[in-house]
PDB file of C-alpha atoms in Angstrom:
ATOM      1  CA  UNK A 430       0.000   0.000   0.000  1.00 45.00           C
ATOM      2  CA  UNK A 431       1.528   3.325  -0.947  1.00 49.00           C
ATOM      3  CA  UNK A 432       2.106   5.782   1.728  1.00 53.00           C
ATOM      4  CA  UNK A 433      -0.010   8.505  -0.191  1.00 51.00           C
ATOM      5  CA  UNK A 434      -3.123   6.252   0.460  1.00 48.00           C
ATOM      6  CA  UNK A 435      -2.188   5.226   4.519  1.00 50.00           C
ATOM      7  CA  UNK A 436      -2.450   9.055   5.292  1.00 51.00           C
ATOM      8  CA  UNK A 437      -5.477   9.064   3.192  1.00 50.00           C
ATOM      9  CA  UNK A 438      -7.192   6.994   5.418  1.00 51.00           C
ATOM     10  CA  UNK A 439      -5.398   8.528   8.234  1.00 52.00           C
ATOM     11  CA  UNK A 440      -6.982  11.971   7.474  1.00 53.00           C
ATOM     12  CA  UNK A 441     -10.633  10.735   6.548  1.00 52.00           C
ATOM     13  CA  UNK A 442     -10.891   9.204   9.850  1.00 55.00           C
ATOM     14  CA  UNK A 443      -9.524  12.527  11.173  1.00 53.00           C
ATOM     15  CA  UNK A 444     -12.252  14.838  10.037  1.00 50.00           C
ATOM     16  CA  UNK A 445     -14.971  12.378  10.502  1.00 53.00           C
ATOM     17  CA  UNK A 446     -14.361  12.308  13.946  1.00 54.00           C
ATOM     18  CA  UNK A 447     -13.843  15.924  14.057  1.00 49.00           C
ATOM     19  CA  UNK A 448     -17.211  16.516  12.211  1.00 48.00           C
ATOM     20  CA  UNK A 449     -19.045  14.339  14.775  1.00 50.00           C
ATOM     21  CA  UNK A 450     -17.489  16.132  17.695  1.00 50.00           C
ATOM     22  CA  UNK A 451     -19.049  19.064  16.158  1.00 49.00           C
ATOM     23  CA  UNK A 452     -22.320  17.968  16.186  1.00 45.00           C
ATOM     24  CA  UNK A 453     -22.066  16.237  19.284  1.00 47.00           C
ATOM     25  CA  UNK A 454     -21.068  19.387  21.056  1.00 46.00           C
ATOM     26  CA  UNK A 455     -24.341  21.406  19.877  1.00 42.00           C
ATOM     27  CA  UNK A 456     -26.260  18.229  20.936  1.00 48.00           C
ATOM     28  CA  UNK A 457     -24.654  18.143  24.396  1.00 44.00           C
ATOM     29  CA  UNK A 458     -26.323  21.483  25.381  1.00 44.00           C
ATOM     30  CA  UNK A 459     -29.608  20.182  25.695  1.00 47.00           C
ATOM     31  CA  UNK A 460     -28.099  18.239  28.354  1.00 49.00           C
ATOM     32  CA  UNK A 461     -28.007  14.637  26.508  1.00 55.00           C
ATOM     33  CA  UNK A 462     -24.574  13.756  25.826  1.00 75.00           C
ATOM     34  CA  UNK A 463     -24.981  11.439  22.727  1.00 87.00           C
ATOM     35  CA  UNK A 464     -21.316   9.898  23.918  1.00 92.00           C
ATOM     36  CA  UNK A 465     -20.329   6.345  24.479  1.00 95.00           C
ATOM     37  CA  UNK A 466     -17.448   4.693  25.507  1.00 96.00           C
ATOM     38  CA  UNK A 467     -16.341   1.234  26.562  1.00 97.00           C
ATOM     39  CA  UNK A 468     -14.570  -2.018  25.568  1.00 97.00           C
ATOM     40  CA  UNK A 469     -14.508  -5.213  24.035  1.00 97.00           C
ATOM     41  CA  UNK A 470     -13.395  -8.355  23.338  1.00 97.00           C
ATOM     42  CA  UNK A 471     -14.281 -12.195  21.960  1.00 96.00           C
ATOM     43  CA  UNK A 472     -12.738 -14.563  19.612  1.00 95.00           C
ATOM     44  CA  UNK A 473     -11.483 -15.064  16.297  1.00 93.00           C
ATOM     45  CA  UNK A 474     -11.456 -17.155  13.192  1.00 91.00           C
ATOM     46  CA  UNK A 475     -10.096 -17.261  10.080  1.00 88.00           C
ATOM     47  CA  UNK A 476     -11.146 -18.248   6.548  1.00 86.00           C
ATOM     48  CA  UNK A 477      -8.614 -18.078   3.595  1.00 82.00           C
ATOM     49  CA  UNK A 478      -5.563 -21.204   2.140  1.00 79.00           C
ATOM     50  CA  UNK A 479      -5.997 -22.996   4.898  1.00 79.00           C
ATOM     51  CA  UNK A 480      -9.487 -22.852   5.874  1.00 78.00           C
ATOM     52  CA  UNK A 481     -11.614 -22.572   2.955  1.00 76.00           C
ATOM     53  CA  UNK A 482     -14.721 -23.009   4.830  1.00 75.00           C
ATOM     54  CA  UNK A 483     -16.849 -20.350   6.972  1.00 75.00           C
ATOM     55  CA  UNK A 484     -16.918 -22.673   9.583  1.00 76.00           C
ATOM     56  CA  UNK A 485     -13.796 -21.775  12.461  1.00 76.00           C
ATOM     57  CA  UNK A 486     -11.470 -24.796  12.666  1.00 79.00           C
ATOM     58  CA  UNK A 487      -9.276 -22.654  14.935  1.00 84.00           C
ATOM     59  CA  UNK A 488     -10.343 -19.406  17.079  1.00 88.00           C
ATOM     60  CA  UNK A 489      -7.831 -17.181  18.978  1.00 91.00           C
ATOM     61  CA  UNK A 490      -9.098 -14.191  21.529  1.00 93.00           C
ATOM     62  CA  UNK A 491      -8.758 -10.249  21.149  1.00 94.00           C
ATOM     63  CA  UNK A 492     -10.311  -7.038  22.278  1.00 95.00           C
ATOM     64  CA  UNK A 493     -10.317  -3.465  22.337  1.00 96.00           C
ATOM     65  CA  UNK A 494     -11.914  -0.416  23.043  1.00 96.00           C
ATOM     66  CA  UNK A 495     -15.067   1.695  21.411  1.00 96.00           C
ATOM     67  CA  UNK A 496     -16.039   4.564  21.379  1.00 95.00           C
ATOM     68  CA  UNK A 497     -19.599   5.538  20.047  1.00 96.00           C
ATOM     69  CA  UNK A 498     -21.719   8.531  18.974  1.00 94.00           C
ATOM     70  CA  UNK A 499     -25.677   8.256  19.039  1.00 93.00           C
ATOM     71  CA  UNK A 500     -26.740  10.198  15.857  1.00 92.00           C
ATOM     72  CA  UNK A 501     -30.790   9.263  16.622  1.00 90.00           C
ATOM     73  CA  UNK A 502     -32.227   6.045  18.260  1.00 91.00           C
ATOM     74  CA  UNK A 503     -32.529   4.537  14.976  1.00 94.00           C
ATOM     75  CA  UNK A 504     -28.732   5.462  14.174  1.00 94.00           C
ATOM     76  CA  UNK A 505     -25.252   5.183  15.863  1.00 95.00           C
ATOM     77  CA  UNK A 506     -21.467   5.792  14.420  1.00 95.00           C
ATOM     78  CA  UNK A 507     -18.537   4.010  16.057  1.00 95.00           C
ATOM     79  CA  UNK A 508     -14.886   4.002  16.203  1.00 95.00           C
ATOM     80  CA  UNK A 509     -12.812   1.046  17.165  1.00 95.00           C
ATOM     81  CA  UNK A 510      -9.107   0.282  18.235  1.00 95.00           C
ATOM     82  CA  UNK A 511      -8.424  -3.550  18.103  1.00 96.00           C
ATOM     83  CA  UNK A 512      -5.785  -5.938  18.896  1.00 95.00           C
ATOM     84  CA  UNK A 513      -6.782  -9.873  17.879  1.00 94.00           C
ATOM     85  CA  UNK A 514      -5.008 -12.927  17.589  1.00 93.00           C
ATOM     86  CA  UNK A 515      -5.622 -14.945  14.541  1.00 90.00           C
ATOM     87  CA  UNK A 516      -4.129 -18.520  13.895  1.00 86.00           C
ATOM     88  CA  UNK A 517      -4.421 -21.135  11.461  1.00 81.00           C
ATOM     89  CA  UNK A 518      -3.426 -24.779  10.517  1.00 79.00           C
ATOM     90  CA  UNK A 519      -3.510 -26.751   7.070  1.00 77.00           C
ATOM     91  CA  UNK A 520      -4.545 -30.494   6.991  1.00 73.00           C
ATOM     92  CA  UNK A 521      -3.710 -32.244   3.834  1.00 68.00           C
ATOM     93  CA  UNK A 522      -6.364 -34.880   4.519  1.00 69.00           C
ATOM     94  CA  UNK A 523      -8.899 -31.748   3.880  1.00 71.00           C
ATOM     95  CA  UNK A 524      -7.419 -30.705   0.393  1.00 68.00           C
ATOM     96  CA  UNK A 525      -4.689 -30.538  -1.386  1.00 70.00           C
ATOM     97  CA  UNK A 526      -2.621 -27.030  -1.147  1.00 71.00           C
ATOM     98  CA  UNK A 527       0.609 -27.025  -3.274  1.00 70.00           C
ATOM     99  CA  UNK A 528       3.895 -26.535  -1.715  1.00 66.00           C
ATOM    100  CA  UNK A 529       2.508 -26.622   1.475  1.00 68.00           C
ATOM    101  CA  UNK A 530       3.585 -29.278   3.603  1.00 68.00           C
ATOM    102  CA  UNK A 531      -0.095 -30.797   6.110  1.00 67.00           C
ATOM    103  CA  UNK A 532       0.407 -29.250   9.679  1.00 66.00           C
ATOM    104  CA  UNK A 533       1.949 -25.715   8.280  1.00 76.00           C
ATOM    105  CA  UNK A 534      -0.004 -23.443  10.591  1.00 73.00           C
ATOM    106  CA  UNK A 535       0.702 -19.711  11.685  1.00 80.00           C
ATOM    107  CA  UNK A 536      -0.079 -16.897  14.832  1.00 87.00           C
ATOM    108  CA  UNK A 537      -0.281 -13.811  14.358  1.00 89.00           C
ATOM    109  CA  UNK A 538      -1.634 -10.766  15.629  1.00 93.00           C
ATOM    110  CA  UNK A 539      -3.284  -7.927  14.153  1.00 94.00           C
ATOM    111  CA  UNK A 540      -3.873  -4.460  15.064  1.00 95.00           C
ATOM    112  CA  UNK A 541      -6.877  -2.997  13.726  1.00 95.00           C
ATOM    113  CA  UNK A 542      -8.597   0.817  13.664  1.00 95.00           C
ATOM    114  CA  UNK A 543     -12.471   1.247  11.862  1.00 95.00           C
ATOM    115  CA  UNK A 544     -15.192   3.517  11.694  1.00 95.00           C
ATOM    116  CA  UNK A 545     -18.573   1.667  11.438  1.00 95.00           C
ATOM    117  CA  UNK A 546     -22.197   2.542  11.427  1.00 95.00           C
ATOM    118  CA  UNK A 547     -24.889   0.877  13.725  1.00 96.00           C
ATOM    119  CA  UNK A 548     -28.471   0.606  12.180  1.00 96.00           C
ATOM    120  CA  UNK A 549     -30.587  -0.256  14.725  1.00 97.00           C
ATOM    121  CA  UNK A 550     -34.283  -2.266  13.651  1.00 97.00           C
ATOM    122  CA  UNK A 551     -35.937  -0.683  16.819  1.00 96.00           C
ATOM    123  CA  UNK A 552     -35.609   2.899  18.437  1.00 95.00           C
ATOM    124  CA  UNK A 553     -33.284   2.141  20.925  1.00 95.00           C
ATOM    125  CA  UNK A 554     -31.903   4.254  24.259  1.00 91.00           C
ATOM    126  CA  UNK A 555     -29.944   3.972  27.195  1.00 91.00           C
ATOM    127  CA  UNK A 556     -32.544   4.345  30.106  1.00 88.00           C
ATOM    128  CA  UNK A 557     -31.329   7.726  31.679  1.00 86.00           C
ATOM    129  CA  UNK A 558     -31.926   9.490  27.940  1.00 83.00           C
ATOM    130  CA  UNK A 559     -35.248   7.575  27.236  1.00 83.00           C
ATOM    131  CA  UNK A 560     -37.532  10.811  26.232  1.00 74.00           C
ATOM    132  CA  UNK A 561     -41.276  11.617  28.272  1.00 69.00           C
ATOM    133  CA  UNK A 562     -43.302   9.650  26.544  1.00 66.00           C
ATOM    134  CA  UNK A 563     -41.051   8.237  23.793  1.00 73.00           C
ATOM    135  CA  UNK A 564     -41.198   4.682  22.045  1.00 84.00           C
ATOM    136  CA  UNK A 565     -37.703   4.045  22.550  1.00 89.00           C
ATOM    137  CA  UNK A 566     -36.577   0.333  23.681  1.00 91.00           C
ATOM    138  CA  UNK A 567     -34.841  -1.269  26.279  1.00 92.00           C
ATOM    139  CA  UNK A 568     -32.998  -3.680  23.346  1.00 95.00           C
ATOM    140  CA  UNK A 569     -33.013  -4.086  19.750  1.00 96.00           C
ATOM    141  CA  UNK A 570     -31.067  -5.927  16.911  1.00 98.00           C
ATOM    142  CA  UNK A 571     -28.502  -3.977  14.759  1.00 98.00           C
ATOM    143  CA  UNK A 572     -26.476  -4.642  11.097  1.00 97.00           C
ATOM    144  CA  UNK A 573     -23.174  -2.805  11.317  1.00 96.00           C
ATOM    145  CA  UNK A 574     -21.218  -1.769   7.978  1.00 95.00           C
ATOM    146  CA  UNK A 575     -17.681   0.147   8.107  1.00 94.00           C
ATOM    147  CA  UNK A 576     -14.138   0.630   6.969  1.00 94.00           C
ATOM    148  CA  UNK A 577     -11.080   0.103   8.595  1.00 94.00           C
ATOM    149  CA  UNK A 578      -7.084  -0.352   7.967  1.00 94.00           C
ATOM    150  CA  UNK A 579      -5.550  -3.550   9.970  1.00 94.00           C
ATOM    151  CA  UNK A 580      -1.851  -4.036  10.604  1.00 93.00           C
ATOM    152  CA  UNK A 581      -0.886  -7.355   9.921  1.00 90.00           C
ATOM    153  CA  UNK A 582       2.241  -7.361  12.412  1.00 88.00           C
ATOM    154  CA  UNK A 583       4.931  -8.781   9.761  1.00 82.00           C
ATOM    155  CA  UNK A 584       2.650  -8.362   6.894  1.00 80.00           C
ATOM    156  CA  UNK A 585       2.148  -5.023   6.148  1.00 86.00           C
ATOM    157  CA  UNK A 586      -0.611  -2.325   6.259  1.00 89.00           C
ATOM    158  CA  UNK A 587      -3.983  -3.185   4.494  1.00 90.00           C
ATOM    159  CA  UNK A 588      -7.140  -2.257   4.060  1.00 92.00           C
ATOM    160  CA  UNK A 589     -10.783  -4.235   5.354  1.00 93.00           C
ATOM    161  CA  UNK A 590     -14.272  -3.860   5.535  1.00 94.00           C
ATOM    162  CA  UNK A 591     -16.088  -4.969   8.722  1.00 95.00           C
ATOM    163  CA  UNK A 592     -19.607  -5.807   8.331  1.00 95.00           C
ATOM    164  CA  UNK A 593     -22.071  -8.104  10.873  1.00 95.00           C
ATOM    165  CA  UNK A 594     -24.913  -7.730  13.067  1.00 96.00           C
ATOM    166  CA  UNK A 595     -26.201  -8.023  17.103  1.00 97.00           C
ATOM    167  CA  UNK A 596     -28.228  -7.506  19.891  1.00 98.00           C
ATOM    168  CA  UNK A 597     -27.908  -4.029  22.211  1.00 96.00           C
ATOM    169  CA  UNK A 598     -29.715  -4.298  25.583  1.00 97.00           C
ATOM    170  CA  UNK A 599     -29.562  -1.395  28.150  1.00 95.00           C
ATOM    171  CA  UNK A 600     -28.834  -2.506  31.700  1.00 93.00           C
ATOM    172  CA  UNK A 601     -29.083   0.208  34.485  1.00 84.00           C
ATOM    173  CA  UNK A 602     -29.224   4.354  33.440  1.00 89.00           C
ATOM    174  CA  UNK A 603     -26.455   4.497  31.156  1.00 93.00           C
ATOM    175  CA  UNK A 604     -24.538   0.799  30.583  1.00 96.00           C
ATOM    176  CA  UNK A 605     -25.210  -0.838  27.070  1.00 97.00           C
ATOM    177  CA  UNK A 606     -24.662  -4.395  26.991  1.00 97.00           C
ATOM    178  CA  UNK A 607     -24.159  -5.821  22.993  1.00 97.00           C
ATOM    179  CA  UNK A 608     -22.925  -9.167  21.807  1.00 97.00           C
ATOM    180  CA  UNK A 609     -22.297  -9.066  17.757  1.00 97.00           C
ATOM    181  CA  UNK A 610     -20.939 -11.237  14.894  1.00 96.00           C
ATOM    182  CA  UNK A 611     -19.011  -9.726  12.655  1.00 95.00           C
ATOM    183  CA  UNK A 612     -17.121 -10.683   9.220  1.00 94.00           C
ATOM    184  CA  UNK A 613     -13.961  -8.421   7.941  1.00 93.00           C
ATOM    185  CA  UNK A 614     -13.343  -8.899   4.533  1.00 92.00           C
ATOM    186  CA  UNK A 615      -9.357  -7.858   4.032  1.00 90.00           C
ATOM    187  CA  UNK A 616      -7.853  -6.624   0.879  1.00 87.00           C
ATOM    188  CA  UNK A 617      -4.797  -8.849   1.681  1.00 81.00           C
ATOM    189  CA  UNK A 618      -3.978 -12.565   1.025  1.00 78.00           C
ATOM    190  CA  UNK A 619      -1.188 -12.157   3.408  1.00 75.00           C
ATOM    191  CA  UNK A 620      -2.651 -13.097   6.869  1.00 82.00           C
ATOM    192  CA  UNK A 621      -1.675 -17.043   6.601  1.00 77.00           C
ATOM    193  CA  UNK A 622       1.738 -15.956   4.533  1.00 74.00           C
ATOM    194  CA  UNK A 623       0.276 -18.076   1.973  1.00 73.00           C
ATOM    195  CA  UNK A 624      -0.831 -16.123  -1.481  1.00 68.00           C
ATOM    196  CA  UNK A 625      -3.503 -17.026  -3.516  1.00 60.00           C
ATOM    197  CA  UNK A 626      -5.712 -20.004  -3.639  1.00 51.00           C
ATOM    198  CA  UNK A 627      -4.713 -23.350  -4.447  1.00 48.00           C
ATOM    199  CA  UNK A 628      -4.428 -23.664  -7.936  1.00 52.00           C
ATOM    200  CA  UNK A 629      -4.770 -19.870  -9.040  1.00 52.00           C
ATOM    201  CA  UNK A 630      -2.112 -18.135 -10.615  1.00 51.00           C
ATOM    202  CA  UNK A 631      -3.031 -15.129 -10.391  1.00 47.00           C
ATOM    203  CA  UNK A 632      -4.078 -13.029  -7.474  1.00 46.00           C
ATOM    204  CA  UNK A 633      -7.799 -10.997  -7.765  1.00 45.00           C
ATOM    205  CA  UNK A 634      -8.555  -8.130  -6.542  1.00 43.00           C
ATOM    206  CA  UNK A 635     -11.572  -9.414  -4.661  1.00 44.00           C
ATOM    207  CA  UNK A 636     -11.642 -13.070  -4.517  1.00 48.00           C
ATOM    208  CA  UNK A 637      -8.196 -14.353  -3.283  1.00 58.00           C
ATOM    209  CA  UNK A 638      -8.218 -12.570   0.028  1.00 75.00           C
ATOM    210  CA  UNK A 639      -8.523 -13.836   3.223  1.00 87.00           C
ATOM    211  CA  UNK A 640     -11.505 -12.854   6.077  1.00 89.00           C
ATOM    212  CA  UNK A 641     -11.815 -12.628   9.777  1.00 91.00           C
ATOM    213  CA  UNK A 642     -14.630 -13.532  11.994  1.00 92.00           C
ATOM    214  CA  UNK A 643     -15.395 -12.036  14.630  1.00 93.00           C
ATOM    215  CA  UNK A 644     -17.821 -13.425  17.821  1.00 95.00           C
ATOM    216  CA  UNK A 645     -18.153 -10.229  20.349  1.00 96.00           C
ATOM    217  CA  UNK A 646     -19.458  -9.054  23.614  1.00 97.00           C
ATOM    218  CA  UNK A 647     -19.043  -5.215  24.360  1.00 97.00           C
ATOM    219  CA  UNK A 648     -19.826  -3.159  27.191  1.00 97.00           C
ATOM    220  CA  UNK A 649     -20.216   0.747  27.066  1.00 97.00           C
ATOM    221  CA  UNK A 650     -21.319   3.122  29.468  1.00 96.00           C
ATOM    222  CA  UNK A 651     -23.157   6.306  28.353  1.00 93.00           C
ATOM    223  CA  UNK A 652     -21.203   9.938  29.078  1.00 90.00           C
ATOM    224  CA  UNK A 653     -22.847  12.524  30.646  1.00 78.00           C
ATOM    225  CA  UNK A 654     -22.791  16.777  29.877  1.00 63.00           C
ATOM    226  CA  UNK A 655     -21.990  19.194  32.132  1.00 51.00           C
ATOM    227  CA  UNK A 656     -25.068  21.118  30.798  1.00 47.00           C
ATOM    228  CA  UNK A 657     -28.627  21.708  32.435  1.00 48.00           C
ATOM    229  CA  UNK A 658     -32.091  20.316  30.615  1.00 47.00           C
ATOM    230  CA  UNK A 659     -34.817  22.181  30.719  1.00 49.00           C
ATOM    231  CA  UNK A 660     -37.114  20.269  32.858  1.00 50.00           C
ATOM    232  CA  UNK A 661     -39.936  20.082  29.994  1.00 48.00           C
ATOM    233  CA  UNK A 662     -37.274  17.563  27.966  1.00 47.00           C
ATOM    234  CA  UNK A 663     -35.974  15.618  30.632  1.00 51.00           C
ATOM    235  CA  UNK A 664     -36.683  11.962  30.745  1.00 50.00           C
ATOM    236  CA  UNK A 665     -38.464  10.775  33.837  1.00 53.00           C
ATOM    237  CA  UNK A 666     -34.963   9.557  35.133  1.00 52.00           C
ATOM    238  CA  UNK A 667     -33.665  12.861  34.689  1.00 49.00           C
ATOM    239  CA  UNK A 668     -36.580  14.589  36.610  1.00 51.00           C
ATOM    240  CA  UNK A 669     -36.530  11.651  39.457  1.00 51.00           C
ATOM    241  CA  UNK A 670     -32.829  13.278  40.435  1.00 47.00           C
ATOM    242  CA  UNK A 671     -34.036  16.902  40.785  1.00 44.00           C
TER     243      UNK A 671
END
């Protein structure tokens, strides 16, 4: 990956977060900080040369931390800083891969940033921001679709594009509870050190790259303003404090 096209990522990433701290700041002065932050963590498999199958034949662990921004209860943005283990084995007795001797496996770990948006299929709020008389719920399933550049540490910089669905549930005032599966596609057949597909002789741009998935439990807890709400918008948890 040129270097022209690493701080063209860089920079995107940059001003999206600066143009939802904009927002988020007029937001915050009705007194509902739209803010999340948290972490989390799960396990990993791997599809590509030596698992051709969706189906994990070996999972490794990672986590991170996230940090969200509630654009509506129908909407979210999120921004994620990952480190996962990913490992893999080949067995000959599965298929045949050439010059690759059964029992080759690798370990590596990769370090991952991504920008992702949350759809939710219900209106959905943490229960200290749930509006007077609003329809919002306590839970709701989500799809998730996002970009995001992964360090493959010993294999270079490249590109991916996380996509996958969950469950949020809102526990207490302001905790978020959310378990999610999630698939990254990577624009690299570098993750097993093994390139392209057995048999291909050429590499595609699409098709001979490997994927990640991902099995997830997060945890975030919702920030709070240092601004007043009028008591007419307040939530009945808001008004039960004063």
């Amino acid at each position: 990956m040129a270097c022209r096209e690493k701080l063209s990522l860089f920079a995107w990433l940059l001003l999206l977060c600066i143009a939802i701290g904009g927002v988020g700041t007029v937001r915050a002065q009705s007194g509902n900080s739209s803010w999340d932050v948290g972490a989390t963590g799960g396990v990993t498999s791997y599809t590509g040369d030596f698992n051709l199958t969706a189906l994990p034949r070996t999972v490794h662990g990672g986590g991170g931390l996230l940090v969200r921004y509630e654009l509506s209860s129908r909407y979210s943005l999120r921004l994620g800083v990952d480190i996962t283990g990913v490992r893999g084995r080949y067995d000959a007795s599965r298929y045949a891969l050439p010059l690759v001797e059964s029992g080759v496996s690798f370990n590596r770990l990769v370090l991952s940033i991504d920008v992702a948006s949350e759809i939710h299929f219900l209106p959905f709020q943490v229960n200290d921001f749930v509006s007077r008389g609003g329809k919002e719920s306590q839970w709701t399933p989500y799809a998730s679709l996002g970009l995001g550049m992964y360090y493959l540490i010993g294999g270079g910089v490249k590109f991916g594009l996380p996509l996958g669905g969950g469950v949020k549930v809102a526990l207490g005032g302001r905790l978020t509870l959310g378990t999610e599966i999630r698939f990254v596609k990577l624009f690299s057949d570098r993750l097993d050190g093994y390139v392209n597909w057995p048999g291909s002789r050429t590499s595609s741009s699409f098709h001979n790259k490997d994927w990640l998935s991902q099995v997830r439990l997060s945890l975030t807890y919702r920030l709070l303003t240092g601004w007043t709400t009028c008591p007419t918008y307040m939530s009945d948890n808001e008004q039960a404090r004063y």
